[in-house]
């Protein structure tokens, strides 16, 4: 027994020596005596003086930050009662008043009878880690605040082209709620982007915009983003790749700035300059044409009725008249008009245009059918400009049915795209595929007396309203005919409101 006691004393002395000399904070709590044993490093981490520390629980808890004392007591109680180890993190107050963070790992020891005997543990300083964690949290908060308040739209895109985050500015510019942006692929069919010239970008080309940004950063690429309400937001896009230390692509940060007002002003000025130039050139051409026409008519009058030269003068006059028609259309197309937008009834505008073609339709035995959407919202349009568009399309439809037919005028509402639709359909000869490819190209026409500028004018007016002019045609088979469709935004962006149409 004496040898065992001596061995126990020797082992305890060795343990105390190991505890005192360890470079790690080590502590032990003798449960029956209620005494704590802390080595010098543990005292240092707790802000205690090893020379004066008496090992009492009161001294130990006095070192702990007041807000954490109950947490430590609860953890000790849990360890004793449930025999569960704990690893709490808590703060200690050093004598100089500075606060440090430590972490404690414990293990529980019982005697042969199962009674609580001792809790052993180690302590290590996590102050720097906590500071780094706090700095990271503050950095994240600053980033989040900057992300939320930026006037530029920001989207985060994964390597598989999915948008995972968007800021409020992106919502405003794209006209979509964040929930409708996040979780989608940016190259999905629900997006519609336009080139600077206003032509749609094919889906496969859209797929490469930010993907290329992941390989080669994009800078100030100008695009048009078609919003669900039909309005086009013009944006400058920048894309920056996110790469890890190994150079592997982890995603792309896409930023875009709204330049709609600037782009609209630029386009308006370009249209004005182009229009003035076109009108000026057309006027310069018409004056000599007038002189040529008068001169040829004067010569023709002096020729006998049977003179073969009259065939030549007649051909010259026919060509002069055609040139005069073209130049007149150029003057009309080149005129610069600022849109005077008003809240108007599409049905009333269409009825006004139908009055103008009532007589030729009756003469050609063309039946007019109206299919108006009930309670169609009123449209934000320039009434005079759209009257010319409707009259042009109705006249074209009649010219396609010289021997009679069916002219259908429809209005509709596209709830998903938030667009008002107008369709003008004929069952005439239709438009061939070759002619359809050039239908909106100036001076491209299949009519002998046409200038090829009417549909160009119609397209320009519709696009100035933020809309689209499209067509479908079939020149063969039983269902031949052509349908022109005008899609107009449900609300005018500058006003942002709409009202119902009942008339």
Short mmCIF file of C-alpha atoms in Angstrom, two decimals:
data_model
loop_
_atom_site.label_atom_id
_atom_site.label_comp_id
_atom_site.label_asym_id
_atom_site.label_seq_id
_atom_site.Cartn_x
_atom_site.Cartn_y
_atom_site.Cartn_z
CA UNK A 1 0.00 0.00 0.00
CA UNK A 2 2.87 2.31 0.91
CA UNK A 3 4.51 1.55 -2.45
CA UNK A 4 1.27 2.30 -4.26
CA UNK A 5 0.89 5.58 -2.38
CA UNK A 6 4.48 6.49 -3.22
CA UNK A 7 3.94 5.62 -6.89
CA UNK A 8 0.77 7.69 -6.87
CA UNK A 9 2.63 10.69 -5.38
CA UNK A 10 5.43 10.25 -7.91
CA UNK A 11 2.99 10.07 -10.86
CA UNK A 12 1.09 13.08 -9.54
CA UNK A 13 4.33 15.04 -9.24
CA UNK A 14 5.24 14.06 -12.79
CA UNK A 15 1.78 15.11 -13.98
CA UNK A 16 2.07 18.45 -12.19
CA UNK A 17 5.51 19.00 -13.71
CA UNK A 18 4.18 18.14 -17.18
CA UNK A 19 1.27 20.52 -16.68
CA UNK A 20 3.51 23.34 -15.50
CA UNK A 21 6.01 22.99 -18.33
CA UNK A 22 3.53 22.40 -21.19
CA UNK A 23 3.39 25.06 -23.89
CA UNK A 24 -0.33 24.37 -24.23
CA UNK A 25 -2.87 25.68 -21.82
CA UNK A 26 -3.86 22.68 -19.67
CA UNK A 27 -6.34 22.62 -16.84
CA UNK A 28 -7.83 20.09 -14.47
CA UNK A 29 -10.75 20.32 -12.08
CA UNK A 30 -10.69 18.10 -9.01
CA UNK A 31 -14.41 17.70 -8.52
CA UNK A 32 -14.55 16.45 -4.91
CA UNK A 33 -12.28 19.27 -3.67
CA UNK A 34 -13.69 21.82 -6.12
CA UNK A 35 -10.18 22.93 -6.98
CA UNK A 36 -8.87 23.89 -10.39
CA UNK A 37 -5.33 23.24 -11.51
CA UNK A 38 -4.06 25.42 -14.33
CA UNK A 39 -0.61 25.42 -15.83
CA UNK A 40 1.23 28.67 -16.52
CA UNK A 41 0.09 28.83 -20.15
CA UNK A 42 -3.54 28.33 -19.14
CA UNK A 43 -3.22 31.11 -16.55
CA UNK A 44 -1.68 33.35 -19.19
CA UNK A 45 -4.54 32.66 -21.63
CA UNK A 46 -7.07 33.37 -18.88
CA UNK A 47 -5.28 36.56 -17.83
CA UNK A 48 -4.46 35.11 -14.37
CA UNK A 49 -1.24 35.34 -12.37
CA UNK A 50 0.12 31.77 -11.71
CA UNK A 51 1.82 32.99 -8.53
CA UNK A 52 -1.37 34.27 -6.93
CA UNK A 53 -3.96 31.94 -8.50
CA UNK A 54 -5.42 29.84 -5.68
CA UNK A 55 -7.25 27.38 -7.91
CA UNK A 56 -10.74 28.30 -6.72
CA UNK A 57 -13.77 28.34 -8.99
CA UNK A 58 -14.44 31.96 -7.94
CA UNK A 59 -11.05 33.05 -9.23
CA UNK A 60 -11.56 31.11 -12.46
CA UNK A 61 -15.00 32.54 -13.13
CA UNK A 62 -13.80 36.05 -12.27
CA UNK A 63 -11.53 35.87 -15.31
CA UNK A 64 -14.37 35.02 -17.64
CA UNK A 65 -16.23 37.84 -19.40
CA UNK A 66 -19.49 38.56 -17.52
CA UNK A 67 -21.61 37.79 -20.59
CA UNK A 68 -20.07 34.31 -20.87
CA UNK A 69 -20.04 33.13 -17.23
CA UNK A 70 -23.45 31.49 -17.31
CA UNK A 71 -22.56 29.75 -20.54
CA UNK A 72 -19.43 28.24 -18.97
CA UNK A 73 -21.30 27.13 -15.85
CA UNK A 74 -24.01 25.52 -17.96
CA UNK A 75 -21.40 23.70 -20.04
CA UNK A 76 -19.68 22.32 -16.88
CA UNK A 77 -22.99 21.19 -15.45
CA UNK A 78 -23.85 19.46 -18.74
CA UNK A 79 -20.47 17.70 -18.71
CA UNK A 80 -20.95 16.37 -15.16
CA UNK A 81 -24.63 15.44 -15.41
CA UNK A 82 -24.71 14.05 -18.95
CA UNK A 83 -21.12 12.86 -19.17
CA UNK A 84 -20.78 14.81 -22.42
CA UNK A 85 -17.55 16.59 -23.42
CA UNK A 86 -17.85 20.25 -24.38
CA UNK A 87 -15.84 22.70 -26.44
CA UNK A 88 -17.15 26.15 -25.59
CA UNK A 89 -15.75 29.37 -26.97
CA UNK A 90 -15.81 32.28 -24.59
CA UNK A 91 -14.16 35.55 -23.79
CA UNK A 92 -11.81 36.41 -20.95
CA UNK A 93 -10.88 39.82 -19.59
CA UNK A 94 -7.20 40.41 -19.04
CA UNK A 95 -5.99 42.69 -16.25
CA UNK A 96 -5.32 45.46 -18.78
CA UNK A 97 -8.97 45.33 -19.82
CA UNK A 98 -8.42 43.71 -23.24
CA UNK A 99 -10.77 40.92 -24.26
CA UNK A 100 -9.40 37.67 -25.65
CA UNK A 101 -11.16 34.64 -27.06
CA UNK A 102 -10.31 31.10 -26.01
CA UNK A 103 -11.63 27.65 -26.79
CA UNK A 104 -11.75 24.82 -24.25
CA UNK A 105 -11.76 21.10 -24.96
CA UNK A 106 -12.54 18.79 -22.03
CA UNK A 107 -12.71 15.13 -21.14
CA UNK A 108 -14.56 13.63 -18.13
CA UNK A 109 -13.10 11.14 -15.64
CA UNK A 110 -15.01 9.00 -13.06
CA UNK A 111 -13.77 6.65 -10.31
CA UNK A 112 -14.45 2.94 -10.15
CA UNK A 113 -17.79 3.59 -8.47
CA UNK A 114 -18.83 5.95 -11.27
CA UNK A 115 -18.57 9.07 -9.15
CA UNK A 116 -17.34 12.30 -10.79
CA UNK A 117 -13.64 12.53 -10.17
CA UNK A 118 -11.97 15.01 -12.52
CA UNK A 119 -12.41 17.01 -15.65
CA UNK A 120 -9.28 17.49 -17.73
CA UNK A 121 -8.97 19.86 -20.65
CA UNK A 122 -6.83 22.02 -22.86
CA UNK A 123 -7.18 25.69 -23.73
CA UNK A 124 -6.01 27.50 -26.82
CA UNK A 125 -6.14 31.11 -27.94
CA UNK A 126 -8.51 31.84 -30.86
CA UNK A 127 -8.34 35.63 -30.56
CA UNK A 128 -6.65 36.18 -33.91
CA UNK A 129 -9.02 33.76 -35.60
CA UNK A 130 -11.97 35.61 -34.07
CA UNK A 131 -10.57 38.92 -35.22
CA UNK A 132 -10.12 37.55 -38.72
CA UNK A 133 -13.66 36.18 -38.58
CA UNK A 134 -15.01 39.55 -37.45
CA UNK A 135 -13.02 41.35 -40.15
CA UNK A 136 -14.44 38.94 -42.71
CA UNK A 137 -17.95 39.51 -41.41
CA UNK A 138 -17.49 43.28 -41.57
CA UNK A 139 -16.07 42.93 -45.07
CA UNK A 140 -19.08 40.84 -46.09
CA UNK A 141 -21.42 43.44 -44.61
CA UNK A 142 -19.65 46.22 -46.49
CA UNK A 143 -19.80 44.14 -49.67
CA UNK A 144 -23.48 43.41 -49.13
CA UNK A 145 -24.24 47.07 -48.48
CA UNK A 146 -22.29 48.08 -51.58
CA UNK A 147 -23.94 45.28 -53.60
CA UNK A 148 -27.41 46.38 -52.52
CA UNK A 149 -26.90 50.13 -53.04
CA UNK A 150 -24.93 50.13 -56.31
CA UNK A 151 -26.63 52.00 -59.14
CA UNK A 152 -25.11 49.52 -61.60
CA UNK A 153 -26.77 46.16 -62.08
CA UNK A 154 -24.70 43.25 -60.76
CA UNK A 155 -25.24 39.53 -61.34
CA UNK A 156 -23.11 36.62 -60.17
CA UNK A 157 -22.98 33.75 -62.66
CA UNK A 158 -21.75 30.22 -62.03
CA UNK A 159 -19.50 28.35 -64.49
CA UNK A 160 -22.60 26.54 -65.78
CA UNK A 161 -24.14 29.94 -66.77
CA UNK A 162 -26.69 30.14 -63.95
CA UNK A 163 -27.42 33.44 -62.21
CA UNK A 164 -27.16 32.92 -58.44
CA UNK A 165 -27.39 36.51 -57.20
CA UNK A 166 -28.66 39.86 -58.49
CA UNK A 167 -28.86 43.27 -56.84
CA UNK A 168 -31.82 45.72 -56.76
CA UNK A 169 -30.36 47.78 -59.60
CA UNK A 170 -30.49 44.67 -61.81
CA UNK A 171 -34.19 44.33 -60.94
CA UNK A 172 -34.86 47.93 -61.94
CA UNK A 173 -32.88 47.85 -65.19
CA UNK A 174 -34.15 44.46 -66.37
CA UNK A 175 -37.72 45.06 -65.19
CA UNK A 176 -37.78 41.73 -63.32
CA UNK A 177 -38.06 40.77 -59.66
CA UNK A 178 -34.91 39.28 -58.17
CA UNK A 179 -36.74 35.98 -57.69
CA UNK A 180 -37.31 35.90 -61.46
CA UNK A 181 -33.63 36.56 -62.21
CA UNK A 182 -31.87 34.32 -59.71
CA UNK A 183 -31.86 30.63 -60.47
CA UNK A 184 -32.16 31.15 -64.25
CA UNK A 185 -29.60 30.63 -66.93
CA UNK A 186 -28.71 33.98 -68.44
CA UNK A 187 -28.78 32.43 -71.92
CA UNK A 188 -32.27 30.97 -71.49
CA UNK A 189 -35.11 31.54 -73.96
CA UNK A 190 -36.85 33.96 -71.59
CA UNK A 191 -34.15 36.57 -72.22
CA UNK A 192 -34.07 38.66 -75.38
CA UNK A 193 -30.98 40.73 -76.15
CA UNK A 194 -30.51 43.13 -79.05
CA UNK A 195 -27.45 44.30 -80.92
CA UNK A 196 -26.68 48.04 -81.01
CA UNK A 197 -28.47 48.24 -84.37
CA UNK A 198 -31.64 46.86 -82.75
CA UNK A 199 -31.58 43.38 -84.34
CA UNK A 200 -32.16 40.40 -82.00
CA UNK A 201 -29.12 38.39 -80.91
CA UNK A 202 -29.60 34.65 -81.60
CA UNK A 203 -29.79 32.43 -78.52
CA UNK A 204 -26.59 30.58 -79.39
CA UNK A 205 -24.75 33.91 -79.66
CA UNK A 206 -26.18 35.10 -76.35
CA UNK A 207 -24.81 31.97 -74.71
CA UNK A 208 -21.28 33.10 -75.46
CA UNK A 209 -21.45 36.63 -74.05
CA UNK A 210 -20.60 35.95 -70.41
CA UNK A 211 -18.94 32.62 -71.17
CA UNK A 212 -16.39 34.57 -73.18
CA UNK A 213 -16.28 36.94 -70.25
CA UNK A 214 -15.08 34.02 -68.15
CA UNK A 215 -12.15 33.56 -70.51
CA UNK A 216 -11.54 37.12 -71.72
CA UNK A 217 -13.03 39.97 -69.64
CA UNK A 218 -15.65 42.03 -71.48
CA UNK A 219 -15.59 45.81 -71.24
CA UNK A 220 -18.41 48.22 -72.12
CA UNK A 221 -20.23 45.98 -74.62
CA UNK A 222 -23.47 47.72 -75.64
CA UNK A 223 -26.59 45.53 -75.67
CA UNK A 224 -30.33 46.02 -75.59
CA UNK A 225 -32.24 44.00 -72.98
CA UNK A 226 -35.91 43.43 -73.83
CA UNK A 227 -37.98 43.75 -70.66
CA UNK A 228 -41.20 41.78 -70.03
CA UNK A 229 -43.22 45.00 -70.51
CA UNK A 230 -41.75 45.31 -74.03
CA UNK A 231 -39.50 48.25 -73.20
CA UNK A 232 -35.84 47.93 -74.24
CA UNK A 233 -33.21 48.86 -71.65
CA UNK A 234 -29.91 49.76 -73.31
CA UNK A 235 -26.97 48.70 -71.18
CA UNK A 236 -23.18 48.55 -71.25
CA UNK A 237 -22.02 45.13 -70.06
CA UNK A 238 -18.79 44.28 -68.28
CA UNK A 239 -17.81 40.76 -67.27
CA UNK A 240 -14.95 39.76 -64.98
CA UNK A 241 -13.92 36.15 -64.34
CA UNK A 242 -13.62 34.78 -60.79
CA UNK A 243 -10.73 32.33 -60.55
CA UNK A 244 -9.17 30.41 -57.69
CA UNK A 245 -5.43 30.32 -56.97
CA UNK A 246 -5.00 27.48 -59.46
CA UNK A 247 -6.56 29.59 -62.20
CA UNK A 248 -9.76 27.51 -62.39
CA UNK A 249 -12.87 29.48 -63.35
CA UNK A 250 -15.31 29.67 -60.43
CA UNK A 251 -17.80 32.07 -61.94
CA UNK A 252 -18.30 35.43 -63.58
CA UNK A 253 -19.27 38.82 -62.16
CA UNK A 254 -21.44 40.61 -64.69
CA UNK A 255 -22.07 44.34 -64.25
CA UNK A 256 -24.20 46.53 -66.47
CA UNK A 257 -25.01 50.21 -66.52
CA UNK A 258 -28.28 51.67 -67.77
CA UNK A 259 -27.59 53.97 -70.74
CA UNK A 260 -31.14 53.96 -72.08
CA UNK A 261 -31.62 57.73 -71.93
CA UNK A 262 -28.22 58.36 -73.51
CA UNK A 263 -28.83 55.73 -76.19
CA UNK A 264 -32.30 57.07 -76.94
CA UNK A 265 -30.89 60.59 -77.28
CA UNK A 266 -28.11 59.33 -79.55
CA UNK A 267 -30.57 57.41 -81.74
CA UNK A 268 -32.94 60.35 -81.81
CA UNK A 269 -30.18 62.68 -82.95
CA UNK A 270 -29.01 60.12 -85.53
CA UNK A 271 -32.55 59.80 -86.88
CA UNK A 272 -32.89 63.55 -86.99
CA UNK A 273 -29.60 64.04 -88.87
CA UNK A 274 -30.28 61.12 -91.22
CA UNK A 275 -33.81 62.34 -91.81
CA UNK A 276 -32.73 65.86 -92.60
CA UNK A 277 -30.01 64.58 -94.92
CA UNK A 278 -32.42 62.19 -96.67
CA UNK A 279 -35.10 64.84 -97.05
CA UNK A 280 -32.55 67.34 -98.36
CA UNK A 281 -31.22 64.91 -100.96
CA UNK A 282 -34.75 63.96 -101.99
CA UNK A 283 -35.67 67.62 -102.48
CA UNK A 284 -32.55 68.17 -104.56
CA UNK A 285 -33.53 65.21 -106.77
CA UNK A 286 -37.18 66.25 -107.13
CA UNK A 287 -36.34 69.70 -108.51
CA UNK A 288 -34.40 68.38 -111.55
CA UNK A 289 -37.05 65.69 -112.02
CA UNK A 290 -39.69 68.40 -112.26
CA UNK A 291 -37.65 70.19 -114.94
CA UNK A 292 -37.08 66.93 -116.84
CA UNK A 293 -40.78 66.09 -116.69
CA UNK A 294 -41.83 69.52 -118.01
CA UNK A 295 -39.21 69.37 -120.78
CA UNK A 296 -40.23 65.89 -121.97
CA UNK A 297 -43.91 66.83 -121.87
CA UNK A 298 -43.14 69.92 -123.97
CA UNK A 299 -41.27 67.80 -126.53
CA UNK A 300 -44.05 65.21 -126.56
CA UNK A 301 -46.66 67.84 -127.37
CA UNK A 302 -44.72 68.87 -130.48
CA UNK A 303 -44.57 65.29 -131.80
CA UNK A 304 -47.30 63.95 -134.06
CA UNK A 305 -49.64 61.40 -132.52
CA UNK A 306 -48.25 58.67 -134.77
CA UNK A 307 -44.59 59.55 -134.17
CA UNK A 308 -42.66 56.53 -132.79
CA UNK A 309 -40.66 58.91 -130.61
CA UNK A 310 -43.74 59.25 -128.40
CA UNK A 311 -43.05 55.76 -127.03
CA UNK A 312 -39.68 57.04 -125.82
CA UNK A 313 -41.10 60.17 -124.22
CA UNK A 314 -43.85 58.10 -122.55
CA UNK A 315 -41.25 55.71 -121.07
CA UNK A 316 -39.20 58.66 -119.80
CA UNK A 317 -42.25 60.21 -118.13
CA UNK A 318 -43.19 56.88 -116.50
CA UNK A 319 -39.70 56.55 -115.00
CA UNK A 320 -39.75 60.19 -113.85
CA UNK A 321 -43.08 59.60 -112.10
CA UNK A 322 -41.67 56.52 -110.35
CA UNK A 323 -38.61 58.48 -109.24
CA UNK A 324 -40.89 61.24 -108.03
CA UNK A 325 -42.86 58.69 -105.97
CA UNK A 326 -39.66 57.33 -104.45
CA UNK A 327 -38.33 60.77 -103.58
CA UNK A 328 -41.68 61.75 -102.09
CA UNK A 329 -41.53 58.65 -99.87
CA UNK A 330 -37.94 59.50 -98.96
CA UNK A 331 -39.00 62.98 -97.93
CA UNK A 332 -41.78 61.45 -95.81
CA UNK A 333 -39.47 58.83 -94.31
CA UNK A 334 -36.75 61.36 -93.69
CA UNK A 335 -38.95 63.79 -91.80
CA UNK A 336 -37.99 63.91 -88.15
CA UNK A 337 -40.98 63.63 -85.83
CA UNK A 338 -40.81 63.63 -82.05
CA UNK A 339 -43.43 61.20 -80.83
CA UNK A 340 -46.43 62.79 -79.12
CA UNK A 341 -47.48 59.94 -76.87
CA UNK A 342 -51.08 59.80 -75.66
CA UNK A 343 -53.29 57.21 -74.02
CA UNK A 344 -55.50 56.06 -76.90
CA UNK A 345 -57.86 53.29 -77.93
CA UNK A 346 -56.36 50.90 -80.49
CA UNK A 347 -59.85 49.91 -81.59
CA UNK A 348 -60.73 53.51 -82.37
CA UNK A 349 -57.49 54.02 -84.32
CA UNK A 350 -58.12 50.86 -86.36
CA UNK A 351 -61.69 51.88 -87.10
CA UNK A 352 -60.44 55.27 -88.33
CA UNK A 353 -57.97 53.54 -90.65
CA UNK A 354 -60.65 51.12 -91.90
CA UNK A 355 -62.85 54.07 -92.94
CA UNK A 356 -60.12 55.11 -95.39
CA UNK A 357 -60.03 51.69 -97.10
CA UNK A 358 -63.79 51.02 -96.99
CA UNK A 359 -64.39 52.16 -100.59
CA UNK A 360 -61.53 50.21 -102.25
CA UNK A 361 -62.37 47.14 -100.15
CA UNK A 362 -65.97 47.27 -101.37
CA UNK A 363 -64.87 47.79 -104.97
CA UNK A 364 -62.57 44.75 -104.77
CA UNK A 365 -65.23 42.61 -103.02
CA UNK A 366 -63.04 42.23 -99.93
CA UNK A 367 -64.90 41.31 -96.75
CA UNK A 368 -63.61 42.94 -93.55
CA UNK A 369 -63.79 40.91 -90.31
CA UNK A 370 -63.11 42.49 -86.91
CA UNK A 371 -61.97 40.45 -83.92
CA UNK A 372 -61.30 42.80 -81.03
CA UNK A 373 -60.10 41.65 -77.62
CA UNK A 374 -62.73 42.55 -74.99
CA UNK A 375 -61.71 45.32 -72.57
CA UNK A 376 -58.32 45.72 -74.19
CA UNK A 377 -56.15 48.17 -72.19
CA UNK A 378 -55.55 51.49 -73.86
CA UNK A 379 -52.23 51.99 -75.61
CA UNK A 380 -49.56 54.65 -75.18
CA UNK A 381 -49.02 55.72 -78.79
CA UNK A 382 -48.56 58.63 -81.13
CA UNK A 383 -52.01 58.45 -82.73
CA UNK A 384 -51.10 60.17 -86.02
CA UNK A 385 -48.00 58.03 -86.53
CA UNK A 386 -49.83 54.78 -85.79
CA UNK A 387 -52.70 55.83 -88.09
CA UNK A 388 -50.18 55.94 -90.93
CA UNK A 389 -48.86 52.50 -89.98
CA UNK A 390 -52.34 50.95 -89.90
CA UNK A 391 -53.33 52.62 -93.18
CA UNK A 392 -50.14 51.38 -94.86
CA UNK A 393 -50.64 47.78 -93.71
CA UNK A 394 -54.35 47.78 -94.64
CA UNK A 395 -53.55 49.17 -98.10
CA UNK A 396 -50.90 46.47 -98.63
CA UNK A 397 -53.43 43.81 -97.62
CA UNK A 398 -55.97 45.09 -100.15
CA UNK A 399 -53.36 45.21 -102.91
CA UNK A 400 -52.64 41.53 -102.23
CA UNK A 401 -56.33 40.68 -102.94
CA UNK A 402 -57.25 42.44 -106.23
CA UNK A 403 -59.89 39.80 -107.02
CA UNK A 404 -61.50 39.83 -103.58
CA UNK A 405 -60.87 38.01 -100.33
CA UNK A 406 -61.01 38.27 -96.56
CA UNK A 407 -59.35 41.02 -94.53
CA UNK A 408 -59.17 40.27 -90.80
CA UNK A 409 -58.28 42.89 -88.20
CA UNK A 410 -57.56 41.57 -84.68
CA UNK A 411 -56.43 42.93 -81.32
CA UNK A 412 -55.10 40.75 -78.55
CA UNK A 413 -53.35 40.90 -75.19
CA UNK A 414 -50.18 38.95 -74.36
CA UNK A 415 -50.30 38.75 -70.57
CA UNK A 416 -46.93 37.02 -70.24
CA UNK A 417 -44.95 39.54 -72.28
CA UNK A 418 -47.21 42.45 -71.24
CA UNK A 419 -47.83 43.49 -74.83
CA UNK A 420 -50.79 44.75 -76.85
CA UNK A 421 -51.09 43.00 -80.21
CA UNK A 422 -52.61 44.14 -83.50
CA UNK A 423 -52.85 41.65 -86.39
CA UNK A 424 -53.82 42.52 -89.97
CA UNK A 425 -54.36 39.36 -92.00
CA UNK A 426 -55.21 38.82 -95.67
CA UNK A 427 -55.73 35.67 -97.73
CA UNK A 428 -54.06 37.10 -100.80
CA UNK A 429 -51.16 35.84 -102.86
CA UNK A 430 -48.71 35.74 -99.95
CA UNK A 431 -45.03 36.67 -99.88
CA UNK A 432 -42.38 34.34 -101.24
CA UNK A 433 -39.50 33.27 -98.97
CA UNK A 434 -36.97 35.21 -101.06
CA UNK A 435 -39.03 38.40 -100.94
CA UNK A 436 -39.73 37.93 -97.22
CA UNK A 437 -36.03 37.94 -96.37
CA UNK A 438 -35.70 41.48 -97.75
CA UNK A 439 -39.09 42.84 -96.82
CA UNK A 440 -37.79 45.44 -94.33
CA UNK A 441 -34.81 46.47 -96.48
CA UNK A 442 -35.24 49.92 -98.08
CA UNK A 443 -36.18 49.95 -101.79
CA UNK A 444 -36.91 46.21 -101.74
CA UNK A 445 -40.36 45.74 -103.29
CA UNK A 446 -42.32 43.33 -105.49
CA UNK A 447 -44.73 46.05 -106.67
CA UNK A 448 -44.20 47.68 -110.02
CA UNK A 449 -45.18 51.08 -108.68
CA UNK A 450 -43.90 50.66 -105.14
CA UNK A 451 -40.92 52.47 -103.62
CA UNK A 452 -39.99 49.78 -101.10
CA UNK A 453 -40.09 52.30 -98.24
CA UNK A 454 -43.59 51.83 -96.82
CA UNK A 455 -42.81 48.87 -94.56
CA UNK A 456 -39.48 50.44 -93.57
CA UNK A 457 -41.42 53.48 -92.38
CA UNK A 458 -43.92 51.27 -90.50
CA UNK A 459 -41.14 49.31 -88.80
CA UNK A 460 -39.36 52.49 -87.72
CA UNK A 461 -42.51 53.98 -86.19
CA UNK A 462 -43.37 50.77 -84.31
CA UNK A 463 -39.82 50.41 -82.95
CA UNK A 464 -39.85 54.05 -81.83
CA UNK A 465 -42.83 53.03 -79.69
CA UNK A 466 -40.72 50.26 -78.14
CA UNK A 467 -42.60 47.62 -80.13
CA UNK A 468 -42.01 45.06 -82.87
CA UNK A 469 -43.40 44.62 -86.38
CA UNK A 470 -43.29 41.03 -87.62
CA UNK A 471 -45.04 39.02 -90.32
CA UNK A 472 -45.91 35.48 -91.34
CA UNK A 473 -46.79 34.55 -94.91
CA UNK A 474 -47.53 31.55 -97.05
CA UNK A 475 -47.48 31.85 -100.82
CA UNK A 476 -48.52 28.25 -101.62
CA UNK A 477 -51.30 25.84 -100.69
CA UNK A 478 -54.83 26.49 -99.55
CA UNK A 479 -53.94 28.62 -96.52
CA UNK A 480 -51.96 31.20 -98.44
CA UNK A 481 -51.96 34.76 -97.19
CA UNK A 482 -50.02 37.15 -94.99
CA UNK A 483 -50.34 38.32 -91.39
CA UNK A 484 -48.58 41.41 -90.07
CA UNK A 485 -48.42 41.71 -86.28
CA UNK A 486 -47.65 44.82 -84.25
CA UNK A 487 -46.59 44.25 -80.62
CA UNK A 488 -46.69 47.35 -78.41
CA UNK A 489 -45.61 47.61 -74.75
CA UNK A 490 -48.54 47.55 -72.36
CA UNK A 491 -47.26 50.59 -70.48
CA UNK A 492 -45.25 53.57 -71.61
CA UNK A 493 -42.04 53.62 -69.53
CA UNK A 494 -42.05 57.38 -69.04
CA UNK A 495 -45.51 57.27 -67.50
CA UNK A 496 -45.69 53.77 -66.03
CA UNK A 497 -49.46 53.54 -65.91
CA UNK A 498 -52.34 52.24 -68.00
CA UNK A 499 -56.12 52.41 -68.15
CA UNK A 500 -58.87 50.24 -69.53
CA UNK A 501 -60.40 50.40 -72.98
CA UNK A 502 -64.08 49.70 -73.34
CA UNK A 503 -64.91 51.49 -76.56
#
